[in-house]
Coordinates of N, CA, C and O in Angstrom, one line a residue:
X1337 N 6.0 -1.1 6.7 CA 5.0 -1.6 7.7 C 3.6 -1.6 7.1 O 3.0 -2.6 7.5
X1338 N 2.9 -0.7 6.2 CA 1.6 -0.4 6.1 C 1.7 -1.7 4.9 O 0.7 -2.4 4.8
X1339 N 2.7 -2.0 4.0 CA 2.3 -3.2 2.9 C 2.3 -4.6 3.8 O 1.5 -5.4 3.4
X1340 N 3.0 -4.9 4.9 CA 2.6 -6.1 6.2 C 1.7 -6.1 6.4 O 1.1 -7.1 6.0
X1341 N 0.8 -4.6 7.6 CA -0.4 -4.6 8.2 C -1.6 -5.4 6.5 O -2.3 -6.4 6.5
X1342 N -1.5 -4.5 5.5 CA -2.7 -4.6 4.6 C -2.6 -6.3 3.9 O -3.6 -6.9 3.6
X1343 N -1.2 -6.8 3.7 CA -1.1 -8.6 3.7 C -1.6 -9.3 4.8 O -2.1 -10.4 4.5
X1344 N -1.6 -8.8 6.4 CA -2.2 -9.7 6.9 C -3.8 -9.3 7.0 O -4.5 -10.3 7.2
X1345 N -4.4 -8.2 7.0 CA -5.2 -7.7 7.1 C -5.9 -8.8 5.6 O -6.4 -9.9 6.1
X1346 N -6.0 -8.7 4.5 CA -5.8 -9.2 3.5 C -6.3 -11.2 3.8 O -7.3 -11.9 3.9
X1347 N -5.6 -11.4 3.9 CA -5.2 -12.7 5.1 C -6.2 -12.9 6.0 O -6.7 -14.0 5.9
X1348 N -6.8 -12.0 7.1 CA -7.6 -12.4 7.6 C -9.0 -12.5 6.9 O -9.7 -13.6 6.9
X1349 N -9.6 -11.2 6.3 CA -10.6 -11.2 5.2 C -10.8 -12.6 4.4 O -11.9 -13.1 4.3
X1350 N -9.7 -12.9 3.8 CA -9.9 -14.0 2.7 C -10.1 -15.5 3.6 O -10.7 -16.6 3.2
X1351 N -9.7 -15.3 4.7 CA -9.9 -16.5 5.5 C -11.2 -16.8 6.2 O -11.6 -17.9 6.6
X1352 N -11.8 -15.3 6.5 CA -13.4 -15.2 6.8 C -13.9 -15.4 6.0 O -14.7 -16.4 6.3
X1353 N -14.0 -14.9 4.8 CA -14.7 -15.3 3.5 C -15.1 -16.9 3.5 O -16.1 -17.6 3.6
X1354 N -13.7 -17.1 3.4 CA -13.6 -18.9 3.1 C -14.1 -19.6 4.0 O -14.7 -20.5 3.5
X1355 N -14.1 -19.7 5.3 CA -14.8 -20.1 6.4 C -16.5 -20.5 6.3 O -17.2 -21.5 6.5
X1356 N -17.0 -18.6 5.5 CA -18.3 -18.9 5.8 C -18.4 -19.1 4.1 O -19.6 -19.3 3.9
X1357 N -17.8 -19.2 3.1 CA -18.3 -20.3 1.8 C -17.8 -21.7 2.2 O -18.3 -22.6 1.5
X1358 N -16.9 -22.0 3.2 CA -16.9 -23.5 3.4 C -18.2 -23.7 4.8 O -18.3 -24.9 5.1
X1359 N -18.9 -23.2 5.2 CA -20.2 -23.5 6.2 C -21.5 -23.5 5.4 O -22.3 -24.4 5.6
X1360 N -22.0 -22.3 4.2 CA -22.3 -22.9 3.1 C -22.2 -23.9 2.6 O -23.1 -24.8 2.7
X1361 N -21.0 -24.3 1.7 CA -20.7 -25.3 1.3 C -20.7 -26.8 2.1 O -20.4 -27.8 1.5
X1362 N -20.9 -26.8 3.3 CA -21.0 -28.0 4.6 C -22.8 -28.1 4.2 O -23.4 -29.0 3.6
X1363 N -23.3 -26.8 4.8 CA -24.5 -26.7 5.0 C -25.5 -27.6 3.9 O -26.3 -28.4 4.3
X1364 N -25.1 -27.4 2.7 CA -25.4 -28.0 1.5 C -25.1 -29.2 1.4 O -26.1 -30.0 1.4
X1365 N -24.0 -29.8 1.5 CA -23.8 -31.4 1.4 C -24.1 -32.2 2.6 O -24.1 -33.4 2.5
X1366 N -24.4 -31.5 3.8 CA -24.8 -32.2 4.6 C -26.4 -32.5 4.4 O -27.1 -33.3 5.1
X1367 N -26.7 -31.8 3.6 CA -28.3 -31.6 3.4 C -28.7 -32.8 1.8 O -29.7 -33.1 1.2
X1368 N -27.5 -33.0 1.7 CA -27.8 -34.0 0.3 C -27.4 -35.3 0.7 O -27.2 -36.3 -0.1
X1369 N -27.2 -35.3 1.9 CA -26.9 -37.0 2.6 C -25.3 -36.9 2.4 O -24.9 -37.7 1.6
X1370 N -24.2 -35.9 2.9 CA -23.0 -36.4 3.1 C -22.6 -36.3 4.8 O -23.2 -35.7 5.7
X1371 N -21.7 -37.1 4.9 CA -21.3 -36.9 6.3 C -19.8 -36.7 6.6 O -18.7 -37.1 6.1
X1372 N -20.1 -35.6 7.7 CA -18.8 -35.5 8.5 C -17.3 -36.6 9.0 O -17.3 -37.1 10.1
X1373 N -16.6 -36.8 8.4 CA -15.7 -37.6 9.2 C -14.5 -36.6 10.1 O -13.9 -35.6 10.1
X1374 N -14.6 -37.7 10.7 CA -13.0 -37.2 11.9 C -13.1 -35.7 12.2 O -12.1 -35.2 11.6
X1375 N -13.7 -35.0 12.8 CA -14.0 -33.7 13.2 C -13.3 -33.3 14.4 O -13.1 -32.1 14.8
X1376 N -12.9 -34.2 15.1 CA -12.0 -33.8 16.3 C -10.9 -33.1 16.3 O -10.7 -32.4 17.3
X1377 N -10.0 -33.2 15.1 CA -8.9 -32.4 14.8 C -9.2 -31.2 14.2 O -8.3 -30.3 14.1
X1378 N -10.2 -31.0 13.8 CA -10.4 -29.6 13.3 C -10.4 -28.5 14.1 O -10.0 -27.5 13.6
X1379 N -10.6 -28.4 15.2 CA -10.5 -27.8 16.3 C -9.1 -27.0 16.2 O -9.0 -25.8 16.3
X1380 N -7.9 -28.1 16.0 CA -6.5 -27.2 16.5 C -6.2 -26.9 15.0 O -5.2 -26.1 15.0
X1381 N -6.6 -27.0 13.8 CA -6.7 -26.2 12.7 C -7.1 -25.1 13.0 O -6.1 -24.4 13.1
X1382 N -7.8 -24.6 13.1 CA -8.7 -23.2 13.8 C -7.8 -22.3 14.3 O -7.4 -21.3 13.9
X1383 N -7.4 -23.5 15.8 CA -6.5 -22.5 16.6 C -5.2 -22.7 15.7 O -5.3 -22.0 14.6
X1384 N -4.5 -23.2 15.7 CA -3.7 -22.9 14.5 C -3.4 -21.7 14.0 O -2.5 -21.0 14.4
X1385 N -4.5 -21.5 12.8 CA -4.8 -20.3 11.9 C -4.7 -19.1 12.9 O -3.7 -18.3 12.9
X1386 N -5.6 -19.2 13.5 CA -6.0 -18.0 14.4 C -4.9 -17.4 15.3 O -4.9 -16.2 15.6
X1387 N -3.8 -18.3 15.7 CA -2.7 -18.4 16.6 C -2.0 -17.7 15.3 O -1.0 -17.1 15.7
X1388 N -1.9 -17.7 14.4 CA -0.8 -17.5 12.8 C -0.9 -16.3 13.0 O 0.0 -15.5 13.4
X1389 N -2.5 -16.1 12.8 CA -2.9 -14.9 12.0 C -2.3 -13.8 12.7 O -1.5 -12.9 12.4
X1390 N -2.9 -14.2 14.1 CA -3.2 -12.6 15.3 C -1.4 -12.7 15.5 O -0.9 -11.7 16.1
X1391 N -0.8 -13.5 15.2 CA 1.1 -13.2 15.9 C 1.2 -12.4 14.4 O 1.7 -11.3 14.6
X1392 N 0.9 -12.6 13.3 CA 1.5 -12.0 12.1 C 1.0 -10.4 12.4 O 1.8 -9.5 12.4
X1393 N -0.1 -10.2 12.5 CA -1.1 -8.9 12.4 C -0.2 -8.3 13.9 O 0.3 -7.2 13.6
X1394 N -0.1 -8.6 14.8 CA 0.6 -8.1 15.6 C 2.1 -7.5 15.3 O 2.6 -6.4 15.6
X1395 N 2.7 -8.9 14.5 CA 4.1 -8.3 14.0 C 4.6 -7.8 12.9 O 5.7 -7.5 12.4
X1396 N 3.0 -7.6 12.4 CA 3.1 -6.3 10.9 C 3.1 -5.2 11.3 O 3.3 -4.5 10.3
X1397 N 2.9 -4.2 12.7 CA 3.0 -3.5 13.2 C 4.7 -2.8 13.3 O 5.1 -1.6 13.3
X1398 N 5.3 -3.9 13.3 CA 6.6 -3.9 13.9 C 7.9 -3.9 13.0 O 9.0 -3.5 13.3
X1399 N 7.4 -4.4 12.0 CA 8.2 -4.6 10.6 C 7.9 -3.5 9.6 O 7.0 -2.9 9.0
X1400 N 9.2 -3.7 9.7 CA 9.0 -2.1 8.4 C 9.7 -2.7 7.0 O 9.5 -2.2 5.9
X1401 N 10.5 -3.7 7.2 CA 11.7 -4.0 6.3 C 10.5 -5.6 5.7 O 10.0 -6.5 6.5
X1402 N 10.2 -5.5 4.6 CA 9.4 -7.1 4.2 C 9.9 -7.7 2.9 O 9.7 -6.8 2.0
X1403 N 10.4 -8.7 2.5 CA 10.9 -9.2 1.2 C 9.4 -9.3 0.0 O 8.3 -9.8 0.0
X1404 N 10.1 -8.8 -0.6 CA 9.1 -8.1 -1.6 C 9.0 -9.5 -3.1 O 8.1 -9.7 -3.9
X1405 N 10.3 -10.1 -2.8 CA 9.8 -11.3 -3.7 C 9.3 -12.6 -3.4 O 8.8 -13.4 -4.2
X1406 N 9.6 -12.8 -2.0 CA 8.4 -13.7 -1.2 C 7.1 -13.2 -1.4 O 6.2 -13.9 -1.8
X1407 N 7.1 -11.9 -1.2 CA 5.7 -11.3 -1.1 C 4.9 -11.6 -2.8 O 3.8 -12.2 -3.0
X1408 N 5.9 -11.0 -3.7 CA 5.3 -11.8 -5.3 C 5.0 -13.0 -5.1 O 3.8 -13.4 -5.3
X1409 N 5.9 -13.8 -4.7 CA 5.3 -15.5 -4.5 C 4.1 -15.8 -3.7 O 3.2 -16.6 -4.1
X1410 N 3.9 -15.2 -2.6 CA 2.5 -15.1 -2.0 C 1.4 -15.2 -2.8 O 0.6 -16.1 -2.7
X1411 N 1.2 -13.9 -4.0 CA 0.4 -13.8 -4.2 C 0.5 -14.4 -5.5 O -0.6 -14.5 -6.1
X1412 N 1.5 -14.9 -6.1 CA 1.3 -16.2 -6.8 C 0.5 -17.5 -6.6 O -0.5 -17.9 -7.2
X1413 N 0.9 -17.8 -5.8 CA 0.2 -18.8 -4.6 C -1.3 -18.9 -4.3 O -1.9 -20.0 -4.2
X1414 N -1.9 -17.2 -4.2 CA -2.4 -16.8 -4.2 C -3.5 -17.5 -5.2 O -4.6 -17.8 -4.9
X1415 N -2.9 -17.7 -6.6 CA -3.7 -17.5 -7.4 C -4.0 -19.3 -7.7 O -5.0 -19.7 -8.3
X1416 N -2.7 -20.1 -7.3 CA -3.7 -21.3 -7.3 C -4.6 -22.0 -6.1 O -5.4 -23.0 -6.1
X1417 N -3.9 -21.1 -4.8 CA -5.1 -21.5 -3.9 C -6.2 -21.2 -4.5 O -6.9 -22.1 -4.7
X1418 N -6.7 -19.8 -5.2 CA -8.2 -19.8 -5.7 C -8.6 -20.8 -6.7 O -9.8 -21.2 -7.0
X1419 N -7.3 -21.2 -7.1 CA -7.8 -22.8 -8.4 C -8.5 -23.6 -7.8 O -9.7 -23.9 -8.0
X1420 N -7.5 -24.2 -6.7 CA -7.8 -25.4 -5.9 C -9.8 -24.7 -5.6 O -10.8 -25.2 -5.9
X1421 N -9.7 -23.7 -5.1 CA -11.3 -23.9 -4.5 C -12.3 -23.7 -5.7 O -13.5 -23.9 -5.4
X1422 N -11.9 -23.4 -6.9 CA -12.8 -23.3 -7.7 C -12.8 -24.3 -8.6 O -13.6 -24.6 -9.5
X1423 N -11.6 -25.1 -8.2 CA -11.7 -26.7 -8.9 C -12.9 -27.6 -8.2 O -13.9 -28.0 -8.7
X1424 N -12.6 -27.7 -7.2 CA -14.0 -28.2 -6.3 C -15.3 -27.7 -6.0 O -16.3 -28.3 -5.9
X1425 N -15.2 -26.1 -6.0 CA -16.4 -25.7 -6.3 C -17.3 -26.1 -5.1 O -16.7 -26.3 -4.0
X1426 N -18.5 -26.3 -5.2 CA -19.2 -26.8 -4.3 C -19.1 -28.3 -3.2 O -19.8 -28.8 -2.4
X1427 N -17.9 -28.4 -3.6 CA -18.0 -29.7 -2.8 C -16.3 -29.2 -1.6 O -15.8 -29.8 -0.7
X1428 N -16.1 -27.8 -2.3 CA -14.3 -27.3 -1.0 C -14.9 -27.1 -0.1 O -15.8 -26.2 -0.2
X1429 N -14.7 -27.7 1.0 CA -15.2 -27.1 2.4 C -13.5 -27.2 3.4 O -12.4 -27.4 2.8
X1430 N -13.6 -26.9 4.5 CA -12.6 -26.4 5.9 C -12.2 -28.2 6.6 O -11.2 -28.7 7.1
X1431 N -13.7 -28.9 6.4 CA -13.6 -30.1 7.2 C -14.0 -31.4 6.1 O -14.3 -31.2 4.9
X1432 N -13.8 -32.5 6.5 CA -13.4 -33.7 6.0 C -15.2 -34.2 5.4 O -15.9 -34.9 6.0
X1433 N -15.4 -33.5 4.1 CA -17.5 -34.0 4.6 C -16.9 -35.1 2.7 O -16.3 -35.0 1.7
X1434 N -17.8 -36.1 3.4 CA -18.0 -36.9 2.3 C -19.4 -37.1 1.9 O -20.3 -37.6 2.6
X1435 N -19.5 -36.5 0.0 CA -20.9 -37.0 -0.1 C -20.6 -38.6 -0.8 O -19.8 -38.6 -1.7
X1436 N -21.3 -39.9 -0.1 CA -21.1 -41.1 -0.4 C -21.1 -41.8 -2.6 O -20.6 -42.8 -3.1
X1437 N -22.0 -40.7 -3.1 CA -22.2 -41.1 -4.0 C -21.5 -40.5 -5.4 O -21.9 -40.8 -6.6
X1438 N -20.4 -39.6 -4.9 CA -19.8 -38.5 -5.9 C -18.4 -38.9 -5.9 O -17.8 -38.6 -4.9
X1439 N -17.7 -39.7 -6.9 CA -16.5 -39.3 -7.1 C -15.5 -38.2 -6.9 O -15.7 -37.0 -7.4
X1440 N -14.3 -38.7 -6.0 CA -13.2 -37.8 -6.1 C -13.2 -36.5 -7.3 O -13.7 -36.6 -8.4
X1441 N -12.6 -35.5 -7.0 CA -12.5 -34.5 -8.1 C -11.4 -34.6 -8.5 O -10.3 -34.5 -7.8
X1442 N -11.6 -35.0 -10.2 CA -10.1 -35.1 -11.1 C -10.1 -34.0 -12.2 O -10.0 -34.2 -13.4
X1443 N -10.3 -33.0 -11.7 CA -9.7 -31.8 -12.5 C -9.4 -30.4 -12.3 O -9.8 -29.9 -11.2
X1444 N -9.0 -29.8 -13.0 CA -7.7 -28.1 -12.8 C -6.3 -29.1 -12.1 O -5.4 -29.8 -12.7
X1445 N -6.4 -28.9 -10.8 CA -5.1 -28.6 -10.3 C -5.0 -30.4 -9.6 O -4.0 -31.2 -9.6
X1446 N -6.0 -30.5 -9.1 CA -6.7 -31.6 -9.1 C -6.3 -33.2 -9.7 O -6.2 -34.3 -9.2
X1447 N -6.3 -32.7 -10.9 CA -5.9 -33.8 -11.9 C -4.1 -34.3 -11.6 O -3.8 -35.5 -11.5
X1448 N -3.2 -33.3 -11.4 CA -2.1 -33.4 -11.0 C -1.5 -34.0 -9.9 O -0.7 -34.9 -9.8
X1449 N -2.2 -33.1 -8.9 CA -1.8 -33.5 -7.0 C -2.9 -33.7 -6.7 O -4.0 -33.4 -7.1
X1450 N -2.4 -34.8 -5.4 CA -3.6 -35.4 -5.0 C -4.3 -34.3 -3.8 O -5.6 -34.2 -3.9
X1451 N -3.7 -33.6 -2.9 CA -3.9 -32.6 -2.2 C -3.2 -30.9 -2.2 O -2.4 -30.3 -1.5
X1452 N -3.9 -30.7 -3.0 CA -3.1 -29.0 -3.5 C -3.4 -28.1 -2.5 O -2.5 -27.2 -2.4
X1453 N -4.4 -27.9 -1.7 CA -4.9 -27.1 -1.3 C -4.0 -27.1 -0.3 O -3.4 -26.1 0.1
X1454 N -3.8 -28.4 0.2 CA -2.5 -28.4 2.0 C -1.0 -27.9 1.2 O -0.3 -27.1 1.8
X1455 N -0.8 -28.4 0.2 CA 0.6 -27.8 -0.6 C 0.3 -26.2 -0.5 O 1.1 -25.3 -0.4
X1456 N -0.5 -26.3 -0.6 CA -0.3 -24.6 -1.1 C -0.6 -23.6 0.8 O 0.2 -22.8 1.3
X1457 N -1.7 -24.0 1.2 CA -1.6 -24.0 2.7 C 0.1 -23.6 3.6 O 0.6 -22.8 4.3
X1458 N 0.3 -25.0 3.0 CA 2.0 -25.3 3.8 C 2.7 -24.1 3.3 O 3.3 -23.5 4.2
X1459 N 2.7 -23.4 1.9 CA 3.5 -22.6 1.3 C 3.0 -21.6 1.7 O 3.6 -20.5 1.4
X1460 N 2.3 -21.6 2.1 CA 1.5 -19.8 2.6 C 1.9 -19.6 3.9 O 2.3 -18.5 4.2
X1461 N 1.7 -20.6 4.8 CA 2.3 -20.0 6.3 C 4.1 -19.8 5.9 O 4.5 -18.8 6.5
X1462 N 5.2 -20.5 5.1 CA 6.1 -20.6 5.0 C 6.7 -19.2 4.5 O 7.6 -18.7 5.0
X1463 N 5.9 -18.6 3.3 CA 5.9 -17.5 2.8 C 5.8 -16.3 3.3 O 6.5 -15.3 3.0
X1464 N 4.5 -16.3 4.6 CA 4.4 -15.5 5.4 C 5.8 -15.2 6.3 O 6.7 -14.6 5.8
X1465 N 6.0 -15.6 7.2 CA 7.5 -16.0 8.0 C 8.9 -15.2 7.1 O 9.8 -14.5 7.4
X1466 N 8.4 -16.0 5.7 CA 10.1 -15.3 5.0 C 9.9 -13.6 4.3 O 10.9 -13.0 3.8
X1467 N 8.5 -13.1 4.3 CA 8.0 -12.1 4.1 C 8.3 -11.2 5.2 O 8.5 -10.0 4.9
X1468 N 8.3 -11.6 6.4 CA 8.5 -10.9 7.4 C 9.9 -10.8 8.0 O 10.4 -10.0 8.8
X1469 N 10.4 -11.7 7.3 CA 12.2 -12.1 7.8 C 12.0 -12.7 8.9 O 13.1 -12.6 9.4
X1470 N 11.0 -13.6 9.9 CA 11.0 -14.4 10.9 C 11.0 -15.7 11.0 O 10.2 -16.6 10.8
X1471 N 12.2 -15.5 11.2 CA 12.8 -17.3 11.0 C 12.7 -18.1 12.0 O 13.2 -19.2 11.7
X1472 N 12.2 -18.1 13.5 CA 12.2 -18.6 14.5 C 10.5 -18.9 14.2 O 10.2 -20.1 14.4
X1473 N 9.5 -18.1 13.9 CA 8.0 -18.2 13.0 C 8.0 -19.5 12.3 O 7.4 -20.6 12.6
X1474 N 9.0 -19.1 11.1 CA 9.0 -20.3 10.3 C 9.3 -21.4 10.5 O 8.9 -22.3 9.8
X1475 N 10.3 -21.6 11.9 CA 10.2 -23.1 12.2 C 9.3 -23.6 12.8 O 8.7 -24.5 12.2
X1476 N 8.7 -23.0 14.3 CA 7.8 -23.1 14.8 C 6.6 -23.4 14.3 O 6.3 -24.6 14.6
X1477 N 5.4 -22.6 13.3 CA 4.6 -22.1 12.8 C 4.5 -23.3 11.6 O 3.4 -23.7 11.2
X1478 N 5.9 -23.8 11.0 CA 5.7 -24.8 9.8 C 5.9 -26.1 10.5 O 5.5 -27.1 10.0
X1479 N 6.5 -26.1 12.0 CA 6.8 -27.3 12.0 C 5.1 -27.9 12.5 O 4.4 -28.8 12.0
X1480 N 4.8 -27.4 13.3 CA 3.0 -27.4 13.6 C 2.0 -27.4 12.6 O 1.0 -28.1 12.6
X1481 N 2.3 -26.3 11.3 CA 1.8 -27.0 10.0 C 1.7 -28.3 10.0 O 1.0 -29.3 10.4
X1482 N 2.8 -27.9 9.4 CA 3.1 -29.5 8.8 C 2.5 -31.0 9.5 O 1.9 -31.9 8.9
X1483 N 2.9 -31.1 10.8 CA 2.1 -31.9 11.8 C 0.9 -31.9 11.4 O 0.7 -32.8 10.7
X1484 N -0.1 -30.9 11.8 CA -1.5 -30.8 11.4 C -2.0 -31.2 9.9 O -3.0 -32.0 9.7
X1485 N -1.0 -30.5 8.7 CA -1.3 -31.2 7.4 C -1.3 -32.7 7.5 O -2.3 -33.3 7.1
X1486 N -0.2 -33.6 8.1 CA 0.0 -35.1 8.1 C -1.1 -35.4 8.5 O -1.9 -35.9 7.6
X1487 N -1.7 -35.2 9.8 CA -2.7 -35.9 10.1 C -4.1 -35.4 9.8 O -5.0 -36.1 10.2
X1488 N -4.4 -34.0 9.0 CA -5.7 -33.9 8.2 C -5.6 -35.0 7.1 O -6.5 -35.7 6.8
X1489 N -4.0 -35.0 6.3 CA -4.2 -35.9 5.2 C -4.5 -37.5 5.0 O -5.1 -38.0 4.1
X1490 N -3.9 -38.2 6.3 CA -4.2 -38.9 7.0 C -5.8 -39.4 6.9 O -6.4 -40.2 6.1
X1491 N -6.1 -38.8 7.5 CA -8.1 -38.7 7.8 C -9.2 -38.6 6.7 O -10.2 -39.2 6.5
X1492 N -8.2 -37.3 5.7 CA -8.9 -37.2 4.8 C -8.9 -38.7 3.7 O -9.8 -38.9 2.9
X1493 N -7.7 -39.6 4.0 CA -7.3 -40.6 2.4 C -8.4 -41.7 3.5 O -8.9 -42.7 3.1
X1494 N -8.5 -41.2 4.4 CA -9.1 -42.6 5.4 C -11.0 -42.7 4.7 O -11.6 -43.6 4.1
X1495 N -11.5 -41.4 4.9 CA -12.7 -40.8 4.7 C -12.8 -41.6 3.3 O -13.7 -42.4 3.0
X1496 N -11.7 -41.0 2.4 CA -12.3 -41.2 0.8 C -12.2 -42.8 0.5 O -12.9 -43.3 -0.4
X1497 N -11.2 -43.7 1.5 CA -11.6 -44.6 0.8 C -13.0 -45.5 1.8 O -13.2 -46.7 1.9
X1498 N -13.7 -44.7 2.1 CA -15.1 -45.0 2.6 C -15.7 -44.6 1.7 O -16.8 -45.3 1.4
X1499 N -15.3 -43.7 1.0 CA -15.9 -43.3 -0.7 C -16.2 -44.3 -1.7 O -17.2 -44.8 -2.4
X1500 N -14.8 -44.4 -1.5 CA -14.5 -45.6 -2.7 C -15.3 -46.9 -2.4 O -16.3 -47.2 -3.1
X1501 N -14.9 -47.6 -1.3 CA -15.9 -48.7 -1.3 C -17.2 -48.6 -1.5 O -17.8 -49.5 -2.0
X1502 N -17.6 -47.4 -0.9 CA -19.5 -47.2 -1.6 C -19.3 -47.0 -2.9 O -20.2 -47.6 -3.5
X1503 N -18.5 -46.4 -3.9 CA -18.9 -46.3 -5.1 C -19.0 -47.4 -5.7 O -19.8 -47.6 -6.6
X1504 N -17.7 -48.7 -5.2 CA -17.6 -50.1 -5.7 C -18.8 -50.7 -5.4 O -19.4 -51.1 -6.4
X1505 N -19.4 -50.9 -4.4 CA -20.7 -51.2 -4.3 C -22.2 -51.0 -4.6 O -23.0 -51.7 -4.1

């Protein structure tokens, strides 16, 4: 029970963190002339997360038994979600911000996949679920991922090639 409670505990921390270096990181490029696209969906991202989080932190209480090599893979995961944001660096944020005059980022993890950060996202709520042994979670929980990934990625390829044409121009 107490290695559950301190993973989601863990979990929520790293997700506050990230929140307020992605409102920094907004705060900044919106200040250098980038703009927001498609903001409307970000809303059920939020809830989403927050709907994950507080059912996990609730049912870390309750679980005593947790697979311990899902749990290694977590924190595998772990270590290229921090790629992904330190591959972008100042330009990772939560929401879809385009600065008009900066090419796409082609490198770390980057260079490879076109969207790592949602791959790895997807694998983290999936991981959570088989860490806990809740398999009724994992359908639920991934199949609303997954939904929500399609249409962030969606939005986001929509945004960049608003990019692209300004940079052709």
């Amino acid at each position: 029970m107490l290695i559950g409670n301190f993973l989601i505990i863990y979990l929520i921390f790293a997700r506050l963190i990230e929140l307020r270096l992605s409102h920094n990181n907004t705060k900044k490029l919106l200040g250098l002339g980038a703009k927001e696209f498609f903001p409307f969906h970000y809303k059920f991202i939020v809830l989403f997360h927050t709907f994950f989080l507080i059912y996990f932190f609730v049912n870390s209480f309750f679980v005593d038994d947790i697979d311990f090599y899902f749990l290694l893979a977590f924190f595998f995961i772990q270590i290229l979600r921090y790629k992904t944001l330190s591959d972008l660096g100042e330009y990772w944020t939560t929401r879809i911000i385009v600065l008009e005059n900066v090419p796409l980022t082609n490198n770390g993890i980057y260079k490879y996949l076109k969207h790592p950060n949602y791959i790895i996202v997807f694998i983290e709520v999936f991981l959570i679920c088989l860490i806990f042994h809740d398999y009724l979670a994992l359908v639920f929980f991934s199949s609303i991922n997954l939904f929500l990934l399609i249409i962030r990625i969606y939005y986001e390829e929509k945004a960049n090639k608003h990019r692209i044409k300004h940079l052709k121009s």
